[in-house]
mmCIF file with all atom_site columns, C-alpha atoms in Angstrom:
data_model
loop_
_atom_site.group_PDB
_atom_site.id
_atom_site.type_symbol
_atom_site.label_atom_id
_atom_site.label_alt_id
_atom_site.label_comp_id
_atom_site.label_asym_id
_atom_site.label_entity_id
_atom_site.label_seq_id
_atom_site.pdbx_PDB_ins_code
_atom_site.Cartn_x
_atom_site.Cartn_y
_atom_site.Cartn_z
_atom_site.occupancy
_atom_site.B_iso_or_equiv
_atom_site.pdbx_formal_charge
_atom_site.auth_seq_id
_atom_site.auth_comp_id
_atom_site.auth_asym_id
_atom_site.auth_atom_id
_atom_site.pdbx_PDB_model_num
ATOM 1   C CA . UNK R 1 1   ? 0.000   0.000  0.000   1.00 0.00 ? 1   UNK R CA 1
ATOM 2   C CA . UNK R 1 2   ? 1.271   3.468  -0.915  1.00 0.00 ? 2   UNK R CA 1
ATOM 3   C CA . UNK R 1 3   ? 1.652   5.887  1.972   1.00 0.00 ? 3   UNK R CA 1
ATOM 4   C CA . UNK R 1 4   ? 2.326   9.601  1.846   1.00 0.00 ? 4   UNK R CA 1
ATOM 5   C CA . UNK R 1 5   ? 4.429   11.331 4.472   1.00 0.00 ? 5   UNK R CA 1
ATOM 6   C CA . UNK R 1 6   ? 2.715   12.775 7.513   1.00 0.00 ? 6   UNK R CA 1
ATOM 7   C CA . UNK R 1 7   ? 3.344   16.427 6.602   1.00 0.00 ? 7   UNK R CA 1
ATOM 8   C CA . UNK R 1 8   ? 1.591   15.918 3.262   1.00 0.00 ? 8   UNK R CA 1
ATOM 9   C CA . UNK R 1 9   ? -1.256  14.150 5.050   1.00 0.00 ? 9   UNK R CA 1
ATOM 10  C CA . UNK R 1 10  ? -1.577  17.115 7.405   1.00 0.00 ? 10  UNK R CA 1
ATOM 11  C CA . UNK R 1 11  ? -1.993  19.403 4.389   1.00 0.00 ? 11  UNK R CA 1
ATOM 12  C CA . UNK R 1 12  ? -4.793  17.158 3.103   1.00 0.00 ? 12  UNK R CA 1
ATOM 13  C CA . UNK R 1 13  ? -6.435  17.189 6.528   1.00 0.00 ? 13  UNK R CA 1
ATOM 14  C CA . UNK R 1 14  ? -6.350  20.993 6.599   1.00 0.00 ? 14  UNK R CA 1
ATOM 15  C CA . UNK R 1 15  ? -7.963  21.242 3.180   1.00 0.00 ? 15  UNK R CA 1
ATOM 16  C CA . UNK R 1 16  ? -10.804 18.899 4.132   1.00 0.00 ? 16  UNK R CA 1
ATOM 17  C CA . UNK R 1 17  ? -11.296 20.696 7.450   1.00 0.00 ? 17  UNK R CA 1
ATOM 18  C CA . UNK R 1 18  ? -11.409 24.078 5.684   1.00 0.00 ? 18  UNK R CA 1
ATOM 19  C CA . UNK R 1 19  ? -14.121 22.924 3.328   1.00 0.00 ? 19  UNK R CA 1
ATOM 20  C CA . UNK R 1 20  ? -16.236 21.171 5.948   1.00 0.00 ? 20  UNK R CA 1
ATOM 21  C CA . UNK R 1 21  ? -15.558 23.727 8.675   1.00 0.00 ? 21  UNK R CA 1
ATOM 22  C CA . UNK R 1 22  ? -14.727 20.960 11.125  1.00 0.00 ? 22  UNK R CA 1
ATOM 23  C CA . UNK R 1 23  ? -12.056 20.041 13.629  1.00 0.00 ? 23  UNK R CA 1
ATOM 24  C CA . UNK R 1 24  ? -9.578  17.195 13.349  1.00 0.00 ? 24  UNK R CA 1
ATOM 25  C CA . UNK R 1 25  ? -11.472 13.943 13.262  1.00 0.00 ? 25  UNK R CA 1
ATOM 26  C CA . UNK R 1 26  ? -14.564 15.570 11.803  1.00 0.00 ? 26  UNK R CA 1
ATOM 27  C CA . UNK R 1 27  ? -16.619 13.972 9.048   1.00 0.00 ? 27  UNK R CA 1
ATOM 28  C CA . UNK R 1 28  ? -17.045 10.800 11.110  1.00 0.00 ? 28  UNK R CA 1
ATOM 29  C CA . UNK R 1 29  ? -13.343 10.657 11.933  1.00 0.00 ? 29  UNK R CA 1
ATOM 30  C CA . UNK R 1 30  ? -12.142 10.861 8.339   1.00 0.00 ? 30  UNK R CA 1
ATOM 31  C CA . UNK R 1 31  ? -10.706 14.405 8.457   1.00 0.00 ? 31  UNK R CA 1
ATOM 32  C CA . UNK R 1 32  ? -7.501  13.083 9.966   1.00 0.00 ? 32  UNK R CA 1
ATOM 33  C CA . UNK R 1 33  ? -3.931  13.097 8.701   1.00 0.00 ? 33  UNK R CA 1
ATOM 34  C CA . UNK R 1 34  ? -3.301  9.653  10.152  1.00 0.00 ? 34  UNK R CA 1
ATOM 35  C CA . UNK R 1 35  ? -6.052  8.276  7.923   1.00 0.00 ? 35  UNK R CA 1
ATOM 36  C CA . UNK R 1 36  ? -4.903  10.199 4.837   1.00 0.00 ? 36  UNK R CA 1
ATOM 37  C CA . UNK R 1 37  ? -1.356  8.843  5.124   1.00 0.00 ? 37  UNK R CA 1
ATOM 38  C CA . UNK R 1 38  ? -2.546  5.450  3.927   1.00 0.00 ? 38  UNK R CA 1
ATOM 39  C CA . UNK R 1 39  ? -5.597  6.641  1.973   1.00 0.00 ? 39  UNK R CA 1
ATOM 40  C CA . UNK R 1 40  ? -4.672  9.929  0.282   1.00 0.00 ? 40  UNK R CA 1
ATOM 41  C CA . UNK R 1 41  ? -7.368  9.674  -2.409  1.00 0.00 ? 41  UNK R CA 1
ATOM 42  C CA . UNK R 1 42  ? -10.030 9.801  0.303   1.00 0.00 ? 42  UNK R CA 1
ATOM 43  C CA . UNK R 1 43  ? -9.328  13.499 0.833   1.00 0.00 ? 43  UNK R CA 1
ATOM 44  C CA . UNK R 1 44  ? -10.419 14.116 -2.762  1.00 0.00 ? 44  UNK R CA 1
ATOM 45  C CA . UNK R 1 45  ? -13.439 11.853 -2.340  1.00 0.00 ? 45  UNK R CA 1
ATOM 46  C CA . UNK R 1 46  ? -14.518 13.870 0.704   1.00 0.00 ? 46  UNK R CA 1
ATOM 47  C CA . UNK R 1 47  ? -14.024 17.158 -1.126  1.00 0.00 ? 47  UNK R CA 1
ATOM 48  C CA . UNK R 1 48  ? -15.921 16.084 -4.241  1.00 0.00 ? 48  UNK R CA 1
ATOM 49  C CA . UNK R 1 49  ? -18.679 14.539 -2.117  1.00 0.00 ? 49  UNK R CA 1
ATOM 50  C CA . UNK R 1 50  ? -19.137 17.806 -0.250  1.00 0.00 ? 50  UNK R CA 1
ATOM 51  C CA . UNK R 1 51  ? -19.338 19.785 -3.478  1.00 0.00 ? 51  UNK R CA 1
ATOM 52  C CA . UNK R 1 52  ? -21.820 17.331 -4.970  1.00 0.00 ? 52  UNK R CA 1
ATOM 53  C CA . UNK R 1 53  ? -23.994 17.155 -1.844  1.00 0.00 ? 53  UNK R CA 1
ATOM 54  C CA . UNK R 1 54  ? -24.254 20.934 -1.838  1.00 0.00 ? 54  UNK R CA 1
ATOM 55  C CA . UNK R 1 55  ? -25.254 21.024 -5.534  1.00 0.00 ? 55  UNK R CA 1
ATOM 56  C CA . UNK R 1 56  ? -22.288 23.181 -6.478  1.00 0.00 ? 56  UNK R CA 1
ATOM 57  C CA . UNK R 1 57  ? -20.833 21.127 -9.340  1.00 0.00 ? 57  UNK R CA 1
ATOM 58  C CA . UNK R 1 58  ? -20.777 22.796 -12.729 1.00 0.00 ? 58  UNK R CA 1
ATOM 59  C CA . UNK R 1 59  ? -21.502 19.442 -14.384 1.00 0.00 ? 59  UNK R CA 1
ATOM 60  C CA . UNK R 1 60  ? -22.048 15.801 -13.480 1.00 0.00 ? 60  UNK R CA 1
ATOM 61  C CA . UNK R 1 61  ? -18.550 14.735 -14.510 1.00 0.00 ? 61  UNK R CA 1
ATOM 62  C CA . UNK R 1 62  ? -16.627 17.816 -13.408 1.00 0.00 ? 62  UNK R CA 1
ATOM 63  C CA . UNK R 1 63  ? -14.131 15.934 -11.225 1.00 0.00 ? 63  UNK R CA 1
ATOM 64  C CA . UNK R 1 64  ? -13.972 12.563 -12.995 1.00 0.00 ? 64  UNK R CA 1
ATOM 65  C CA . UNK R 1 65  ? -10.619 13.152 -14.658 1.00 0.00 ? 65  UNK R CA 1
ATOM 66  C CA . UNK R 1 66  ? -9.044  14.454 -11.447 1.00 0.00 ? 66  UNK R CA 1
ATOM 67  C CA . UNK R 1 67  ? -10.324 11.533 -9.344  1.00 0.00 ? 67  UNK R CA 1
ATOM 68  C CA . UNK R 1 68  ? -9.450  8.877  -11.907 1.00 0.00 ? 68  UNK R CA 1
ATOM 69  C CA . UNK R 1 69  ? -5.963  10.266 -12.437 1.00 0.00 ? 69  UNK R CA 1
ATOM 70  C CA . UNK R 1 70  ? -4.978  10.257 -8.776  1.00 0.00 ? 70  UNK R CA 1
ATOM 71  C CA . UNK R 1 71  ? -6.800  7.051  -7.921  1.00 0.00 ? 71  UNK R CA 1
ATOM 72  C CA . UNK R 1 72  ? -4.720  5.300  -10.573 1.00 0.00 ? 72  UNK R CA 1
ATOM 73  C CA . UNK R 1 73  ? -1.509  6.958  -9.404  1.00 0.00 ? 73  UNK R CA 1
ATOM 74  C CA . UNK R 1 74  ? -2.052  5.951  -5.773  1.00 0.00 ? 74  UNK R CA 1
ATOM 75  C CA . UNK R 1 75  ? -3.343  2.478  -6.612  1.00 0.00 ? 75  UNK R CA 1
ATOM 76  C CA . UNK R 1 76  ? -0.345  1.712  -8.842  1.00 0.00 ? 76  UNK R CA 1
ATOM 77  C CA . UNK R 1 77  ? 2.394   3.825  -7.257  1.00 0.00 ? 77  UNK R CA 1
ATOM 78  C CA . UNK R 1 78  ? 5.408   2.094  -8.799  1.00 0.00 ? 78  UNK R CA 1
ATOM 79  C CA . UNK R 1 79  ? 4.134   2.482  -12.349 1.00 0.00 ? 79  UNK R CA 1
ATOM 80  C CA . UNK R 1 80  ? 3.090   6.109  -11.867 1.00 0.00 ? 80  UNK R CA 1
ATOM 81  C CA . UNK R 1 81  ? 5.828   7.767  -9.796  1.00 0.00 ? 81  UNK R CA 1
ATOM 82  C CA . UNK R 1 82  ? 3.321   8.378  -7.017  1.00 0.00 ? 82  UNK R CA 1
ATOM 83  C CA . UNK R 1 83  ? 5.877   9.962  -4.694  1.00 0.00 ? 83  UNK R CA 1
ATOM 84  C CA . UNK R 1 84  ? 6.556   12.608 -7.338  1.00 0.00 ? 84  UNK R CA 1
ATOM 85  C CA . UNK R 1 85  ? 2.827   13.272 -7.863  1.00 0.00 ? 85  UNK R CA 1
ATOM 86  C CA . UNK R 1 86  ? 1.837   13.892 -4.239  1.00 0.00 ? 86  UNK R CA 1
ATOM 87  C CA . UNK R 1 87  ? 2.688   17.607 -4.388  1.00 0.00 ? 87  UNK R CA 1
ATOM 88  C CA . UNK R 1 88  ? 0.655   18.022 -7.602  1.00 0.00 ? 88  UNK R CA 1
ATOM 89  C CA . UNK R 1 89  ? -2.278  16.235 -5.988  1.00 0.00 ? 89  UNK R CA 1
ATOM 90  C CA . UNK R 1 90  ? -2.210  18.464 -2.914  1.00 0.00 ? 90  UNK R CA 1
ATOM 91  C CA . UNK R 1 91  ? -1.932  21.592 -5.033  1.00 0.00 ? 91  UNK R CA 1
ATOM 92  C CA . UNK R 1 92  ? -4.799  20.585 -7.322  1.00 0.00 ? 92  UNK R CA 1
ATOM 93  C CA . UNK R 1 93  ? -7.005  19.590 -4.389  1.00 0.00 ? 93  UNK R CA 1
ATOM 94  C CA . UNK R 1 94  ? -6.195  22.872 -2.628  1.00 0.00 ? 94  UNK R CA 1
ATOM 95  C CA . UNK R 1 95  ? -7.236  24.795 -5.751  1.00 0.00 ? 95  UNK R CA 1
ATOM 96  C CA . UNK R 1 96  ? -10.540 22.949 -5.854  1.00 0.00 ? 96  UNK R CA 1
ATOM 97  C CA . UNK R 1 97  ? -11.205 23.652 -2.168  1.00 0.00 ? 97  UNK R CA 1
ATOM 98  C CA . UNK R 1 98  ? -10.345 27.322 -2.652  1.00 0.00 ? 98  UNK R CA 1
ATOM 99  C CA . UNK R 1 99  ? -13.089 27.610 -5.287  1.00 0.00 ? 99  UNK R CA 1
ATOM 100 C CA . UNK R 1 100 ? -15.758 26.294 -2.908  1.00 0.00 ? 100 UNK R CA 1
ATOM 101 C CA . UNK R 1 101 ? -15.043 27.925 0.441   1.00 0.00 ? 101 UNK R CA 1
#
Protein backbone atom coordinates (compact mmCIF):
# COMPACT_ATOMS: atom_id res chain seq x y z
CA UNK A 1 0.00 0.00 0.00
CA UNK A 2 1.27 3.47 -0.92
CA UNK A 3 1.65 5.89 1.97
CA UNK A 4 2.33 9.60 1.85
CA UNK A 5 4.43 11.33 4.47
CA UNK A 6 2.71 12.77 7.51
CA UNK A 7 3.34 16.43 6.60
CA UNK A 8 1.59 15.92 3.26
CA UNK A 9 -1.26 14.15 5.05
CA UNK A 10 -1.58 17.11 7.41
CA UNK A 11 -1.99 19.40 4.39
CA UNK A 12 -4.79 17.16 3.10
CA UNK A 13 -6.43 17.19 6.53
CA UNK A 14 -6.35 20.99 6.60
CA UNK A 15 -7.96 21.24 3.18
CA UNK A 16 -10.80 18.90 4.13
CA UNK A 17 -11.30 20.70 7.45
CA UNK A 18 -11.41 24.08 5.68
CA UNK A 19 -14.12 22.92 3.33
CA UNK A 20 -16.24 21.17 5.95
CA UNK A 21 -15.56 23.73 8.68
CA UNK A 22 -14.73 20.96 11.12
CA UNK A 23 -12.06 20.04 13.63
CA UNK A 24 -9.58 17.19 13.35
CA UNK A 25 -11.47 13.94 13.26
CA UNK A 26 -14.56 15.57 11.80
CA UNK A 27 -16.62 13.97 9.05
CA UNK A 28 -17.05 10.80 11.11
CA UNK A 29 -13.34 10.66 11.93
CA UNK A 30 -12.14 10.86 8.34
CA UNK A 31 -10.71 14.40 8.46
CA UNK A 32 -7.50 13.08 9.97
CA UNK A 33 -3.93 13.10 8.70
CA UNK A 34 -3.30 9.65 10.15
CA UNK A 35 -6.05 8.28 7.92
CA UNK A 36 -4.90 10.20 4.84
CA UNK A 37 -1.36 8.84 5.12
CA UNK A 38 -2.55 5.45 3.93
CA UNK A 39 -5.60 6.64 1.97
CA UNK A 40 -4.67 9.93 0.28
CA UNK A 41 -7.37 9.67 -2.41
CA UNK A 42 -10.03 9.80 0.30
CA UNK A 43 -9.33 13.50 0.83
CA UNK A 44 -10.42 14.12 -2.76
CA UNK A 45 -13.44 11.85 -2.34
CA UNK A 46 -14.52 13.87 0.70
CA UNK A 47 -14.02 17.16 -1.13
CA UNK A 48 -15.92 16.08 -4.24
CA UNK A 49 -18.68 14.54 -2.12
CA UNK A 50 -19.14 17.81 -0.25
CA UNK A 51 -19.34 19.78 -3.48
CA UNK A 52 -21.82 17.33 -4.97
CA UNK A 53 -23.99 17.16 -1.84
CA UNK A 54 -24.25 20.93 -1.84
CA UNK A 55 -25.25 21.02 -5.53
CA UNK A 56 -22.29 23.18 -6.48
CA UNK A 57 -20.83 21.13 -9.34
CA UNK A 58 -20.78 22.80 -12.73
CA UNK A 59 -21.50 19.44 -14.38
CA UNK A 60 -22.05 15.80 -13.48
CA UNK A 61 -18.55 14.73 -14.51
CA UNK A 62 -16.63 17.82 -13.41
CA UNK A 63 -14.13 15.93 -11.23
CA UNK A 64 -13.97 12.56 -12.99
CA UNK A 65 -10.62 13.15 -14.66
CA UNK A 66 -9.04 14.45 -11.45
CA UNK A 67 -10.32 11.53 -9.34
CA UNK A 68 -9.45 8.88 -11.91
CA UNK A 69 -5.96 10.27 -12.44
CA UNK A 70 -4.98 10.26 -8.78
CA UNK A 71 -6.80 7.05 -7.92
CA UNK A 72 -4.72 5.30 -10.57
CA UNK A 73 -1.51 6.96 -9.40
CA UNK A 74 -2.05 5.95 -5.77
CA UNK A 75 -3.34 2.48 -6.61
CA UNK A 76 -0.35 1.71 -8.84
CA UNK A 77 2.39 3.82 -7.26
CA UNK A 78 5.41 2.09 -8.80
CA UNK A 79 4.13 2.48 -12.35
CA UNK A 80 3.09 6.11 -11.87
CA UNK A 81 5.83 7.77 -9.80
CA UNK A 82 3.32 8.38 -7.02
CA UNK A 83 5.88 9.96 -4.69
CA UNK A 84 6.56 12.61 -7.34
CA UNK A 85 2.83 13.27 -7.86
CA UNK A 86 1.84 13.89 -4.24
CA UNK A 87 2.69 17.61 -4.39
CA UNK A 88 0.66 18.02 -7.60
CA UNK A 89 -2.28 16.24 -5.99
CA UNK A 90 -2.21 18.46 -2.91
CA UNK A 91 -1.93 21.59 -5.03
CA UNK A 92 -4.80 20.59 -7.32
CA UNK A 93 -7.01 19.59 -4.39
CA UNK A 94 -6.20 22.87 -2.63
CA UNK A 95 -7.24 24.79 -5.75
CA UNK A 96 -10.54 22.95 -5.85
CA UNK A 97 -11.21 23.65 -2.17
CA UNK A 98 -10.34 27.32 -2.65
CA UNK A 99 -13.09 27.61 -5.29
CA UNK A 100 -15.76 26.29 -2.91
CA UNK A 101 -15.04 27.93 0.44
